[in-house]
XYZ file of C-alpha atoms in Angstrom:
450
model
C -0.189 0.017 -0.244
C 2.895 2.427 1.330
C 4.465 1.412 -2.782
C 1.400 2.852 -3.843
C 0.926 5.751 -3.081
C 4.871 6.605 -3.017
C 4.087 5.293 -6.771
C 0.946 7.722 -6.953
C 2.789 11.297 -5.545
C 5.732 10.557 -7.475
C 2.573 10.446 -10.984
C 0.446 13.990 -9.404
C 3.888 16.125 -9.387
C 5.881 14.160 -13.294
C 1.871 15.325 -13.588
C 1.913 18.786 -12.559
C 5.236 19.660 -14.350
C 4.805 18.789 -17.365
C 2.536 21.086 -17.661
C -0.959 18.702 -19.220
C -3.958 19.590 -19.106
C -7.024 16.380 -20.005
C -10.549 17.482 -20.762
C -12.191 15.029 -18.270
C -15.595 15.178 -19.736
C -15.145 14.141 -22.977
C -12.586 11.743 -22.561
C -14.928 9.890 -19.836
C -17.353 10.118 -22.428
C -14.986 8.515 -25.274
C -13.969 6.112 -22.430
C -17.763 5.476 -21.978
C -18.379 5.043 -26.349
C -15.544 2.680 -26.087
C -16.697 0.643 -23.590
C -19.449 0.333 -24.878
C -18.358 -0.752 -28.091
C -16.437 -3.093 -26.642
C -18.518 -4.997 -25.530
C -20.650 -4.931 -27.587
C -17.890 -6.389 -29.866
C -17.156 -9.298 -27.044
C -20.801 -10.279 -27.464
C -21.565 -9.862 -30.801
C -18.342 -10.166 -32.661
C -19.371 -8.165 -35.145
C -16.128 -5.993 -37.204
C -17.829 -2.833 -36.940
C -17.999 -2.422 -33.309
C -13.719 -3.696 -32.816
C -12.792 -1.277 -35.786
C -14.731 1.960 -33.953
C -13.338 0.907 -30.036
C -9.611 0.549 -32.237
C -10.342 3.732 -33.277
C -10.475 5.688 -30.527
C -8.309 4.515 -29.462
C -5.884 5.449 -32.499
C -8.183 8.978 -32.134
C -7.071 9.220 -27.890
C -3.690 8.163 -28.860
C -3.373 10.439 -31.755
C -4.772 13.563 -30.143
C -2.204 12.830 -26.895
C 0.329 12.523 -29.772
C -0.599 15.970 -31.788
C -0.603 17.969 -28.394
C 2.462 17.002 -27.031
C 4.781 17.512 -30.515
C 2.400 21.639 -31.363
C 3.735 22.480 -27.618
C 7.245 20.950 -28.215
C 7.549 22.386 -31.891
C 7.070 26.269 -31.240
C 9.560 28.649 -31.175
C 8.792 31.758 -28.916
C 11.356 35.361 -29.363
C 11.063 38.296 -27.367
C 13.559 40.946 -27.814
C 13.853 43.817 -26.004
C 13.738 47.305 -28.086
C 13.755 49.787 -25.508
C 14.850 48.543 -22.284
C 14.330 51.545 -19.891
C 11.466 53.601 -19.564
C 9.724 56.436 -18.738
C 6.354 56.694 -16.385
C 4.093 58.521 -19.164
C 6.485 56.707 -21.723
C 5.791 53.740 -23.617
C 8.227 50.614 -23.354
C 8.247 48.352 -26.687
C 8.964 44.551 -27.625
C 9.658 43.017 -30.610
C 7.999 39.093 -30.417
C 9.531 36.497 -33.397
C 7.514 33.371 -33.294
C 7.681 29.947 -35.073
C 6.339 27.174 -35.457
C 9.450 24.817 -35.968
C 7.220 21.138 -36.543
C 6.221 19.635 -39.844
C 2.386 19.675 -39.097
C 0.273 23.377 -38.889
C -0.274 24.282 -35.881
C -4.366 25.539 -34.730
C -3.889 27.858 -32.009
C -1.155 28.647 -29.011
C -1.591 30.493 -26.317
C 0.105 33.591 -25.455
C 0.399 34.241 -21.878
C 3.577 36.802 -19.644
C 3.993 35.852 -15.603
C 5.763 39.531 -15.207
C 5.149 41.648 -12.619
C 4.238 45.148 -14.973
C 1.194 46.022 -14.250
C -0.878 47.158 -17.316
C 1.809 45.272 -19.627
C -0.755 43.207 -21.688
C 1.105 40.089 -23.780
C -1.126 37.674 -23.754
C -3.034 36.251 -26.811
C -3.026 33.697 -29.432
C -1.969 32.412 -33.058
C -4.295 30.359 -34.494
C -3.299 28.912 -37.912
C 0.342 28.912 -37.843
C 1.619 27.339 -40.589
C 5.044 25.838 -40.396
C 8.518 26.643 -40.792
C 6.864 31.083 -40.228
C 8.461 33.506 -39.243
C 5.459 35.415 -37.163
C 6.792 38.236 -35.563
C 4.631 40.952 -33.559
C 4.996 44.532 -30.907
C 3.660 44.911 -28.576
C 3.552 48.818 -26.568
C 3.133 49.603 -23.439
C 2.485 52.479 -21.073
C 4.343 52.827 -18.335
C 2.198 54.272 -14.852
C 4.339 53.363 -12.462
C 8.308 53.513 -12.084
C 10.376 50.738 -10.379
C 12.257 46.898 -11.318
C 10.229 45.655 -13.473
C 10.188 41.334 -14.401
C 8.796 40.595 -17.816
C 8.417 37.202 -18.507
C 8.623 33.715 -18.533
C 6.209 32.767 -21.494
C 3.548 30.217 -20.717
C 2.617 28.792 -23.868
C -0.578 26.432 -23.792
C -1.633 24.405 -26.492
C -3.978 20.930 -28.301
C -5.136 18.586 -30.068
C -7.986 19.241 -32.791
C -10.315 17.358 -30.339
C -9.711 19.892 -27.248
C -8.610 16.507 -25.326
C -5.319 17.234 -24.824
C -4.203 20.549 -23.182
C 0.514 20.976 -22.539
C 1.351 24.084 -20.372
C 4.930 24.653 -21.519
C 7.273 27.711 -20.234
C 9.217 28.622 -22.979
C 13.497 29.570 -22.321
C 14.778 32.684 -22.016
C 12.309 34.290 -22.256
C 12.648 36.423 -18.850
C 13.660 39.911 -19.245
C 14.347 42.705 -16.700
C 12.541 46.461 -17.585
C 13.655 49.016 -15.208
C 11.148 52.023 -15.034
C 12.246 55.662 -14.658
C 10.197 58.357 -12.524
C 8.645 60.582 -14.338
C 11.477 63.903 -15.161
C 9.074 67.577 -16.470
C 11.204 70.026 -19.253
C 11.828 73.428 -16.559
C 12.157 76.337 -18.855
C 13.439 77.981 -15.724
C 13.259 77.653 -11.766
C 13.170 80.020 -9.134
C 16.073 81.513 -7.982
C 17.853 81.404 -11.521
C 20.933 79.801 -11.682
C 22.988 83.048 -11.861
C 21.465 83.908 -8.487
C 22.816 80.713 -7.084
C 25.815 81.125 -5.067
C 29.058 79.892 -6.498
C 31.810 78.000 -4.455
C 35.670 78.369 -3.559
C 37.585 77.377 -6.161
C 38.628 73.845 -5.771
C 42.128 71.992 -7.637
C 40.411 69.306 -8.496
C 40.842 67.165 -11.207
C 38.121 65.610 -13.194
C 37.264 64.398 -16.429
C 34.576 66.508 -16.873
C 35.023 69.256 -19.622
C 34.712 72.665 -18.194
C 36.030 75.870 -18.390
C 39.054 75.611 -15.233
C 41.642 74.470 -17.254
C 44.509 73.324 -14.623
C 47.715 72.416 -17.089
C 48.611 69.931 -20.264
C 50.133 66.691 -20.363
C 50.019 63.911 -23.058
C 47.793 62.128 -24.473
C 46.360 58.908 -23.212
C 44.091 55.701 -24.642
C 40.971 57.042 -23.893
C 41.067 61.390 -24.338
C 38.714 62.404 -25.950
C 39.664 64.896 -28.672
C 38.029 68.119 -27.797
C 40.997 67.520 -25.327
C 43.797 68.406 -27.626
C 46.208 71.511 -27.150
C 46.911 71.853 -30.230
C 49.338 74.837 -29.912
C 51.322 73.119 -27.978
C 51.090 69.652 -29.453
C 52.781 71.496 -32.077
C 55.368 73.033 -30.414
C 56.149 69.150 -28.254
C 55.048 67.144 -32.164
C 53.101 64.540 -30.094
C 49.367 65.126 -28.990
C 49.143 67.508 -25.930
C 45.753 67.751 -24.234
C 44.555 69.639 -21.660
C 43.695 69.056 -17.957
C 40.298 70.504 -16.098
C 39.467 71.549 -12.379
C 36.718 71.923 -11.029
C 33.827 74.720 -11.898
C 33.583 77.489 -8.611
C 29.978 77.463 -8.797
C 28.322 75.499 -5.853
C 26.761 71.461 -5.314
C 23.591 71.259 -6.045
C 22.322 68.554 -3.344
C 18.934 67.271 -3.393
C 16.741 66.008 0.361
C 14.170 63.527 -0.014
C 11.818 62.463 3.107
C 11.004 59.055 2.465
C 9.712 58.223 6.120
C 7.505 56.067 6.589
C 3.749 57.469 7.883
C 3.448 61.058 6.867
C 2.660 59.870 3.149
C -0.694 59.884 1.910
C -2.991 58.810 -1.338
C -3.335 55.517 -3.237
C -0.091 53.778 -4.073
C -2.386 50.774 -5.577
C -5.832 50.895 -7.384
C -5.701 48.746 -11.125
C -8.387 51.096 -12.203
C -6.366 53.811 -12.283
C -3.566 51.911 -13.673
C -5.940 51.152 -16.135
C -7.977 54.585 -17.215
C -7.937 56.886 -18.980
C -5.279 54.915 -21.175
C -6.367 56.845 -24.986
C -5.669 59.694 -23.222
C -1.887 58.787 -21.464
C -2.088 57.682 -26.036
C -2.139 60.718 -26.776
C -0.292 62.488 -25.241
C 2.111 60.545 -25.877
C 1.543 61.277 -29.553
C 2.780 64.583 -29.452
C 0.946 66.366 -27.294
C 3.176 68.931 -25.009
C 0.693 67.497 -21.198
C 2.024 66.340 -18.489
C 1.493 61.973 -18.197
C -1.562 61.738 -14.953
C 1.009 60.870 -12.371
C 0.217 58.307 -9.735
C -2.326 60.450 -7.408
C -0.060 59.356 -3.530
C 2.935 62.182 -2.308
C 5.903 59.852 -2.376
C 5.060 59.915 -6.459
C 4.744 63.414 -6.506
C 8.141 64.359 -4.770
C 9.761 61.398 -6.196
C 9.403 63.383 -9.287
C 9.716 66.894 -8.072
C 13.742 64.923 -7.710
C 13.663 63.712 -10.466
C 12.736 66.810 -12.601
C 14.812 69.227 -10.259
C 18.500 66.493 -10.313
C 17.521 67.241 -14.428
C 16.867 70.875 -14.786
C 20.504 71.817 -12.688
C 22.351 68.456 -14.163
C 21.409 69.711 -17.705
C 23.128 73.329 -16.310
C 26.332 72.075 -15.786
C 25.888 71.384 -11.857
C 26.997 68.779 -10.168
C 24.008 67.275 -7.914
C 23.831 65.307 -5.487
C 21.185 63.044 -2.861
C 19.830 62.232 0.058
C 16.940 60.215 1.241
C 15.884 59.235 4.391
C 14.304 55.673 2.853
C 15.332 53.001 4.652
C 18.155 51.930 2.177
C 19.700 55.391 2.840
C 19.642 55.781 -1.181
C 22.535 58.351 -1.351
C 24.594 59.498 -4.540
C 28.059 62.083 -4.575
C 27.626 65.117 -6.595
C 28.991 64.918 -10.482
C 27.694 66.063 -12.930
C 27.057 65.097 -16.392
C 24.872 61.944 -18.281
C 26.290 59.543 -16.274
C 25.199 61.074 -13.510
C 21.140 61.842 -14.170
C 21.642 58.423 -14.967
C 22.703 57.238 -11.150
C 20.232 59.688 -9.409
C 17.479 57.983 -12.491
C 18.103 54.187 -11.357
C 18.185 55.577 -7.232
C 13.695 57.591 -7.616
C 13.168 54.213 -9.646
C 13.304 51.680 -7.048
C 12.389 54.013 -3.756
C 9.679 53.552 -1.349
C 8.720 55.233 2.083
C 9.700 52.673 4.078
C 11.792 54.300 6.334
C 11.798 55.727 9.965
C 13.837 58.665 10.311
C 12.795 62.157 10.649
C 13.516 64.769 7.747
C 14.798 66.600 11.121
C 17.683 64.358 10.905
C 18.187 63.749 7.473
C 18.936 67.316 7.481
C 21.290 66.734 10.632
C 23.523 64.326 9.731
C 23.585 65.120 5.812
C 24.264 69.055 6.151
C 26.921 68.203 9.447
C 30.192 68.074 6.814
C 28.935 70.291 4.108
C 30.947 73.610 3.635
C 27.764 77.438 3.696
C 27.766 76.957 -0.607
C 25.432 74.590 -1.172
C 22.060 74.713 -2.389
C 19.695 72.461 -1.132
C 16.914 71.556 -2.245
C 14.476 69.733 0.009
C 11.244 67.955 -0.812
C 9.249 66.729 2.154
C 5.751 66.059 2.651
C 5.302 66.087 6.474
C 3.420 68.452 8.466
C 5.783 68.326 11.697
C 7.604 72.325 12.423
C 11.310 70.352 13.485
C 12.402 69.963 10.421
C 11.339 73.459 9.247
C 13.293 74.971 12.075
C 16.067 74.044 11.322
C 15.885 74.273 7.852
C 15.746 78.256 9.365
C 18.793 77.382 10.622
C 21.182 75.980 7.696
C 19.397 79.195 5.886
C 21.417 81.806 8.594
C 24.284 79.631 8.887
C 24.395 80.621 4.594
C 22.706 77.487 3.388
C 20.163 78.549 0.367
C 17.248 76.921 0.470
C 14.365 75.795 -2.032
C 11.415 73.619 -0.183
C 9.174 71.543 -2.372
C 6.172 71.238 0.063
C 4.010 68.392 -1.489
C 0.548 68.917 -0.196
C -1.424 65.782 1.998
C -4.167 67.534 2.671
C -5.023 67.349 -0.797
C -4.450 63.478 -0.865
C -6.956 63.255 2.123
C -4.157 63.375 5.009
C -6.620 65.596 7.793
C -3.735 66.918 8.447
C -3.622 71.676 8.163
C -0.539 72.462 5.976
C -1.201 76.325 6.465
C 0.662 76.305 9.415
C 3.400 74.559 7.616
C 3.996 77.514 4.866
C 3.588 80.394 7.287
C 6.354 79.298 9.213
C 8.341 79.123 5.401
C 6.958 82.040 3.971
C 7.756 83.874 7.426
C 11.319 82.728 7.000
C 11.735 83.645 4.379
C 13.073 80.436 2.352
C 11.670 80.110 -1.705
C 8.900 76.724 -1.040
C 6.938 75.567 -4.198
C 2.942 73.563 -2.754
C 2.053 70.918 -4.286
C -0.587 70.343 -4.550
C -2.656 66.370 -6.423
C -3.436 67.033 -10.466
C -1.555 70.466 -10.360
C 0.896 70.905 -12.734
C 4.550 70.639 -12.193
C 6.501 72.522 -15.178
C 3.975 75.496 -14.338
C 4.468 74.906 -10.213
C 8.263 74.883 -10.004
C 8.722 77.235 -13.243
C 6.339 79.102 -13.063
C 5.377 82.736 -10.064
C 4.247 80.008 -7.719
C 6.794 80.338 -4.899
C 6.155 82.774 -2.822
C 10.108 83.576 -0.728
């Protein structure tokens, strides 16, 4: 008895791994018909009943082999046309399906096991001719930032009689997709760059091309040709390149408040991610309006951080980032596209899961900063403690910009008027963001309080 139970358990595990699905209703019907025909054949000894019973056995065996061959002789290739995307933009994939067998396939059903919302890859391929490649593209609107797993693709196929269905996980169909937070192009961000404080000249070599040339040296492989100093090259009759130092301008630090408990709004609403798709598709095809953000303060704060980082980096400022999430996201100030990519990679995955109050983040990060630093403070906190510390930083010579995400507009029952009043009283440039606001209009318009 124990042997039978063990054998049954092994067969059951093998059945589950095979992806084999049996249509019991039709199979039992055939079994009943076969049993009747077999009894009639034995009772009457007529050839017609023997032949019909054999035919049913052959049909069942042929259906089983057809379904198995159909799923095993199928090949799918998956290519990420855009392995990185942004919220509000479209990511695209290219699929190529081929029937590698000699028998046409009646149907192949494809389903995706990924975790990206709104990513609809599943489809049914019908009437696939052998040895012919079928290609199609799938375009998905990115509504949520983060790192997502796409795939694997699961293919299903069966026989013409609908008796057997086989599922198969297709190899090499898993992909990774990074969706960056949205960035809004700002024509201007007050205060203008000309009013921001500069720093002392820092005699620190940099691989970036700046306006400060510190000297020359011999060319080494990998140096850009725009660094060549032609007068010295002609004088010494060998390639001489210029060396640069960092500009005497102040770094910009973005301090992002991701303390658990201060953020409000809806983090996940399936209906929201599936609505207004036609409108957003039109926006991505040329309209200048901002695509709608997820209705929570965390998304608005992260989008503001990404937008401000892009603005200053586009204007050749060195930008750093520190956040109070659980992992304490941190990036030293740097310039260029590489720094923008690094910051967007970090902001794509941050969550409001930290336990550190914003005032402690300010104290910890500014302890070793010099006074020429420009601080962009982004928070949804209604607490006044961080504002008092911000006033102290301003008296010490820091240049402050505050972006306050008004959580009361996202459903939090807190009055933000005292917070805004304290910021105005301290003379801190403040932008107040509310749910549904056009970030481009708020951050580049005259809506800041001074």
